[in-house]
PDB file of C-alpha atoms in Angstrom:
ATOM      1  CA  UNK A1399      24.852 101.358 138.173  1.00 53.00           C
ATOM      2  CA  UNK A1400      25.644 100.660 141.798  1.00 56.00           C
ATOM      3  CA  UNK A1401      26.010 103.528 144.220  1.00 52.00           C
ATOM      4  CA  UNK A1402      28.806 103.348 146.738  1.00 54.00           C
ATOM      5  CA  UNK A1403      27.526 102.411 150.170  1.00 54.00           C
ATOM      6  CA  UNK A1404      29.191 103.798 153.285  1.00 60.00           C
ATOM      7  CA  UNK A1405      29.039 101.162 156.002  1.00 62.00           C
ATOM      8  CA  UNK A1406      30.233 101.524 159.565  1.00 63.00           C
ATOM      9  CA  UNK A1407      31.076  98.671 161.828  1.00 71.00           C
ATOM     10  CA  UNK A1408      28.852  97.945 164.800  1.00 72.00           C
ATOM     11  CA  UNK A1409      31.723  98.882 167.087  1.00 75.00           C
ATOM     12  CA  UNK A1410      32.023 102.308 165.435  1.00 76.00           C
ATOM     13  CA  UNK A1411      28.279 102.893 165.765  1.00 71.00           C
ATOM     14  CA  UNK A1412      28.282 101.946 169.447  1.00 69.00           C
ATOM     15  CA  UNK A1413      31.319 104.108 170.099  1.00 74.00           C
ATOM     16  CA  UNK A1414      29.585 107.093 168.479  1.00 71.00           C
ATOM     17  CA  UNK A1415      26.444 106.527 170.519  1.00 67.00           C
ATOM     18  CA  UNK A1416      28.274 106.231 173.839  1.00 68.00           C
ATOM     19  CA  UNK A1417      30.569 109.180 173.099  1.00 70.00           C
ATOM     20  CA  UNK A1418      27.497 111.416 173.006  1.00 67.00           C
ATOM     21  CA  UNK A1419      26.313 110.305 176.450  1.00 70.00           C
ATOM     22  CA  UNK A1420      27.512 112.312 179.419  1.00 71.00           C
ATOM     23  CA  UNK A1421      28.598 109.649 181.910  1.00 73.00           C
ATOM     24  CA  UNK A1422      28.363 112.014 184.899  1.00 76.00           C
ATOM     25  CA  UNK A1423      24.782 112.896 183.970  1.00 77.00           C
ATOM     26  CA  UNK A1424      23.962 109.215 183.495  1.00 79.00           C
ATOM     27  CA  UNK A1425      25.362 108.364 186.949  1.00 83.00           C
ATOM     28  CA  UNK A1426      23.353 111.198 188.518  1.00 83.00           C
ATOM     29  CA  UNK A1427      20.185 109.988 186.782  1.00 84.00           C
ATOM     30  CA  UNK A1428      20.764 106.446 188.018  1.00 87.00           C
ATOM     31  CA  UNK A1429      21.386 107.655 191.553  1.00 89.00           C
ATOM     32  CA  UNK A1430      18.135 109.690 191.523  1.00 90.00           C
ATOM     33  CA  UNK A1431      16.202 106.667 190.260  1.00 90.00           C
ATOM     34  CA  UNK A1432      17.771 104.470 192.945  1.00 92.00           C
ATOM     35  CA  UNK A1433      17.078 107.095 195.618  1.00 92.00           C
ATOM     36  CA  UNK A1434      13.430 107.211 194.492  1.00 93.00           C
ATOM     37  CA  UNK A1435      13.152 103.449 194.940  1.00 95.00           C
ATOM     38  CA  UNK A1436      14.886 103.544 198.339  1.00 94.00           C
ATOM     39  CA  UNK A1437      12.821 106.443 199.712  1.00 94.00           C
ATOM     40  CA  UNK A1438       9.488 105.129 198.448  1.00 94.00           C
ATOM     41  CA  UNK A1439      10.168 101.559 199.576  1.00 93.00           C
ATOM     42  CA  UNK A1440      10.565 102.801 203.179  1.00 94.00           C
ATOM     43  CA  UNK A1441       6.941 103.985 203.261  1.00 92.00           C
ATOM     44  CA  UNK A1442       4.919 101.706 205.508  1.00 90.00           C
ATOM     45  CA  UNK A1443       3.053  99.432 204.842  1.00 89.00           C
ATOM     46  CA  UNK A1444       3.145  99.376 201.021  1.00 88.00           C
ATOM     47  CA  UNK A1445       6.481 100.993 200.172  1.00 91.00           C
ATOM     48  CA  UNK A1446       7.880  98.073 198.189  1.00 94.00           C
ATOM     49  CA  UNK A1447       4.727  97.893 196.082  1.00 93.00           C
ATOM     50  CA  UNK A1448       4.693 101.680 195.590  1.00 93.00           C
ATOM     51  CA  UNK A1449       8.274 101.542 194.337  1.00 94.00           C
ATOM     52  CA  UNK A1450       7.460  98.645 192.012  1.00 94.00           C
ATOM     53  CA  UNK A1451       4.434 100.401 190.497  1.00 94.00           C
ATOM     54  CA  UNK A1452       6.030 103.828 189.962  1.00 95.00           C
ATOM     55  CA  UNK A1453       8.968 105.196 188.040  1.00 95.00           C
ATOM     56  CA  UNK A1454      10.623 108.544 187.377  1.00 94.00           C
ATOM     57  CA  UNK A1455       9.961 109.848 183.881  1.00 92.00           C
ATOM     58  CA  UNK A1456      11.556 113.290 183.802  1.00 91.00           C
ATOM     59  CA  UNK A1457      12.807 116.265 185.769  1.00 90.00           C
ATOM     60  CA  UNK A1458      11.858 119.495 184.065  1.00 90.00           C
ATOM     61  CA  UNK A1459      11.218 122.997 185.409  1.00 90.00           C
ATOM     62  CA  UNK A1460      12.059 121.664 188.899  1.00 91.00           C
ATOM     63  CA  UNK A1461       9.139 119.223 188.682  1.00 92.00           C
ATOM     64  CA  UNK A1462       9.931 115.553 189.123  1.00 93.00           C
ATOM     65  CA  UNK A1463       7.507 113.659 186.904  1.00 94.00           C
ATOM     66  CA  UNK A1464       6.582 110.188 188.110  1.00 94.00           C
ATOM     67  CA  UNK A1465       4.495 107.615 186.258  1.00 95.00           C
ATOM     68  CA  UNK A1466       2.305 105.025 187.951  1.00 94.00           C
ATOM     69  CA  UNK A1467       0.394 102.126 186.454  1.00 93.00           C
ATOM     70  CA  UNK A1468      -2.831 102.631 188.443  1.00 93.00           C
ATOM     71  CA  UNK A1469      -4.651 105.652 189.946  1.00 92.00           C
ATOM     72  CA  UNK A1470      -4.585 103.996 193.372  1.00 93.00           C
ATOM     73  CA  UNK A1471      -0.780 104.055 193.434  1.00 93.00           C
ATOM     74  CA  UNK A1472      -0.831 107.683 192.360  1.00 93.00           C
ATOM     75  CA  UNK A1473      -3.139 108.562 195.235  1.00 94.00           C
ATOM     76  CA  UNK A1474      -0.977 106.762 197.795  1.00 94.00           C
ATOM     77  CA  UNK A1475       2.137 108.518 196.478  1.00 94.00           C
ATOM     78  CA  UNK A1476       0.380 111.895 196.562  1.00 94.00           C
ATOM     79  CA  UNK A1477      -0.460 111.342 200.222  1.00 94.00           C
ATOM     80  CA  UNK A1478       3.262 110.790 200.917  1.00 94.00           C
ATOM     81  CA  UNK A1479       4.519 113.492 198.536  1.00 94.00           C
ATOM     82  CA  UNK A1480       6.049 115.698 201.250  1.00 94.00           C
ATOM     83  CA  UNK A1481       7.961 112.758 202.773  1.00 95.00           C
ATOM     84  CA  UNK A1482       9.327 111.701 199.373  1.00 95.00           C
ATOM     85  CA  UNK A1483      10.168 115.271 198.379  1.00 95.00           C
ATOM     86  CA  UNK A1484      12.013 115.867 201.645  1.00 95.00           C
ATOM     87  CA  UNK A1485      14.079 112.714 201.132  1.00 94.00           C
ATOM     88  CA  UNK A1486      14.991 113.668 197.567  1.00 94.00           C
ATOM     89  CA  UNK A1487      15.869 117.242 198.554  1.00 94.00           C
ATOM     90  CA  UNK A1488      18.165 115.962 201.309  1.00 94.00           C
ATOM     91  CA  UNK A1489      20.014 113.657 198.918  1.00 94.00           C
ATOM     92  CA  UNK A1490      20.015 115.977 195.874  1.00 92.00           C
ATOM     93  CA  UNK A1491      19.804 119.635 196.960  1.00 92.00           C
ATOM     94  CA  UNK A1492      21.447 120.787 193.720  1.00 92.00           C
ATOM     95  CA  UNK A1493      18.500 119.468 191.663  1.00 90.00           C
ATOM     96  CA  UNK A1494      16.167 122.009 193.318  1.00 92.00           C
ATOM     97  CA  UNK A1495      13.112 119.756 192.991  1.00 93.00           C
ATOM     98  CA  UNK A1496      10.116 121.923 193.905  1.00 93.00           C
ATOM     99  CA  UNK A1497       7.351 119.349 193.579  1.00 93.00           C
ATOM    100  CA  UNK A1498       6.456 115.934 192.268  1.00 94.00           C
ATOM    101  CA  UNK A1499       3.951 115.554 189.445  1.00 92.00           C
ATOM    102  CA  UNK A1500       2.211 112.259 188.874  1.00 93.00           C
ATOM    103  CA  UNK A1501       0.787 110.835 185.683  1.00 92.00           C
ATOM    104  CA  UNK A1502      -0.950 107.632 184.849  1.00 91.00           C
ATOM    105  CA  UNK A1503       0.820 105.345 182.402  1.00 90.00           C
ATOM    106  CA  UNK A1504      -0.393 106.189 178.906  1.00 83.00           C
ATOM    107  CA  UNK A1505      -1.569 109.723 179.742  1.00 79.00           C
ATOM    108  CA  UNK A1506       0.170 112.832 178.435  1.00 73.00           C
ATOM    109  CA  UNK A1507       1.738 115.348 180.771  1.00 60.00           C
ATOM    110  CA  UNK A1508       3.126 118.744 179.813  1.00 58.00           C
ATOM    111  CA  UNK A1509       5.868 120.218 181.987  1.00 49.00           C
ATOM    112  CA  UNK A1510       6.845 123.093 179.728  1.00 50.00           C
ATOM    113  CA  UNK A1511       5.670 126.668 179.722  1.00 49.00           C
ATOM    114  CA  UNK A1512       4.030 126.114 176.350  1.00 46.00           C
ATOM    115  CA  UNK A1513       0.657 125.244 177.829  1.00 48.00           C
ATOM    116  CA  UNK A1514      -2.047 127.200 176.095  1.00 52.00           C
ATOM    117  CA  UNK A1515      -2.716 130.542 177.710  1.00 56.00           C
ATOM    118  CA  UNK A1516      -5.737 132.652 176.790  1.00 60.00           C
ATOM    119  CA  UNK A1517      -4.887 135.590 174.597  1.00 65.00           C
ATOM    120  CA  UNK A1518      -5.617 139.176 175.561  1.00 66.00           C
ATOM    121  CA  UNK A1519      -8.082 139.451 172.677  1.00 70.00           C
ATOM    122  CA  UNK A1520     -10.121 136.436 173.779  1.00 71.00           C
ATOM    123  CA  UNK A1521     -10.219 137.655 177.392  1.00 73.00           C
ATOM    124  CA  UNK A1522     -11.267 141.129 176.220  1.00 73.00           C
ATOM    125  CA  UNK A1523     -14.065 139.599 174.138  1.00 76.00           C
ATOM    126  CA  UNK A1524     -15.395 137.603 177.111  1.00 74.00           C
ATOM    127  CA  UNK A1525     -15.295 140.650 179.390  1.00 76.00           C
ATOM    128  CA  UNK A1526     -17.073 142.808 176.792  1.00 77.00           C
ATOM    129  CA  UNK A1527     -19.852 140.217 176.441  1.00 79.00           C
ATOM    130  CA  UNK A1528     -20.303 140.006 180.206  1.00 76.00           C
ATOM    131  CA  UNK A1529     -20.511 143.789 180.504  1.00 76.00           C
ATOM    132  CA  UNK A1530     -23.157 143.869 177.759  1.00 76.00           C
ATOM    133  CA  UNK A1531     -25.176 141.177 179.550  1.00 75.00           C
ATOM    134  CA  UNK A1532     -24.854 143.086 182.807  1.00 75.00           C
ATOM    135  CA  UNK A1533     -26.027 146.304 181.136  1.00 73.00           C
ATOM    136  CA  UNK A1534     -29.060 144.529 179.660  1.00 73.00           C
ATOM    137  CA  UNK A1535     -30.019 143.158 183.067  1.00 69.00           C
ATOM    138  CA  UNK A1536     -29.552 146.540 184.758  1.00 70.00           C
ATOM    139  CA  UNK A1537     -31.678 148.345 182.156  1.00 70.00           C
ATOM    140  CA  UNK A1538     -34.400 145.714 182.440  1.00 68.00           C
ATOM    141  CA  UNK A1539     -34.390 145.959 186.236  1.00 63.00           C
ATOM    142  CA  UNK A1540     -34.573 149.753 186.239  1.00 64.00           C
ATOM    143  CA  UNK A1541     -37.229 149.746 183.505  1.00 62.00           C
ATOM    144  CA  UNK A1542     -39.439 147.522 185.658  1.00 59.00           C
ATOM    145  CA  UNK A1543     -39.010 150.085 188.449  1.00 57.00           C
ATOM    146  CA  UNK A1544     -37.962 147.391 190.893  1.00 54.00           C
ATOM    147  CA  UNK A1545     -35.060 149.384 192.266  1.00 53.00           C
ATOM    148  CA  UNK A1546     -36.856 151.814 194.541  1.00 56.00           C
ATOM    149  CA  UNK A1547     -39.891 149.739 195.449  1.00 58.00           C
ATOM    150  CA  UNK A1548     -40.094 149.040 199.136  1.00 62.00           C
ATOM    151  CA  UNK A1549     -41.724 145.755 199.909  1.00 67.00           C
ATOM    152  CA  UNK A1550     -44.297 145.668 202.669  1.00 75.00           C
ATOM    153  CA  UNK A1551     -43.553 143.414 205.622  1.00 79.00           C
ATOM    154  CA  UNK A1552     -46.138 141.831 207.852  1.00 85.00           C
ATOM    155  CA  UNK A1553     -46.473 144.080 210.971  1.00 86.00           C
ATOM    156  CA  UNK A1554     -45.998 141.152 213.371  1.00 89.00           C
ATOM    157  CA  UNK A1555     -42.828 140.110 211.570  1.00 86.00           C
ATOM    158  CA  UNK A1556     -41.620 143.722 211.664  1.00 87.00           C
ATOM    159  CA  UNK A1557     -42.135 143.815 215.459  1.00 89.00           C
ATOM    160  CA  UNK A1558     -40.148 140.590 215.900  1.00 87.00           C
ATOM    161  CA  UNK A1559     -37.333 141.914 213.731  1.00 87.00           C
ATOM    162  CA  UNK A1560     -37.252 145.200 215.653  1.00 88.00           C
ATOM    163  CA  UNK A1561     -37.065 143.330 218.980  1.00 88.00           C
ATOM    164  CA  UNK A1562     -34.265 141.158 217.640  1.00 88.00           C
ATOM    165  CA  UNK A1563     -32.333 144.180 216.375  1.00 85.00           C
ATOM    166  CA  UNK A1564     -32.700 145.988 219.712  1.00 86.00           C
ATOM    167  CA  UNK A1565     -31.646 142.862 221.578  1.00 84.00           C
ATOM    168  CA  UNK A1566     -28.533 142.531 219.442  1.00 83.00           C
ATOM    169  CA  UNK A1567     -27.647 146.199 219.798  1.00 82.00           C
ATOM    170  CA  UNK A1568     -28.051 146.226 223.592  1.00 81.00           C
ATOM    171  CA  UNK A1569     -26.254 142.915 224.234  1.00 71.00           C
ATOM    172  CA  UNK A1570     -23.163 143.732 222.197  1.00 58.00           C
TER     173      UNK A1570
END
């Protein structure tokens, strides 16, 4: 028994795809990408190469994420970050870009707030262990009676230190 198959024409599929795309948002995205290329390409002496080896990936949480294909390009872009950021802010103040994040092609980069944060319980456990270690050290130190022992200093050294102290006190 054959089941009925519901086919759509290619034109219908393309129409559905393009209906879901916000053309204003697409134009804005294209203008940001073009602005990136224009701003970066003006950097002397390697602006054209910087633009060719970098591309905008995302804008999330006011962070513009840029991908490069080599760590050297990332470093050069980081050195010019303030210049690039200023240019983008002048052209697109409504985007409120606060910084530029760089990633190497193939690496992961998280721009959400979902980065792992230590829990209160784990922090409490670490603090408790450190306090216990501190208590052990303190008890050991007191037990050895090292707290109140005054170490003897060579008399000649003591004289030199006294002279130095007096000199400091009288000169200041």
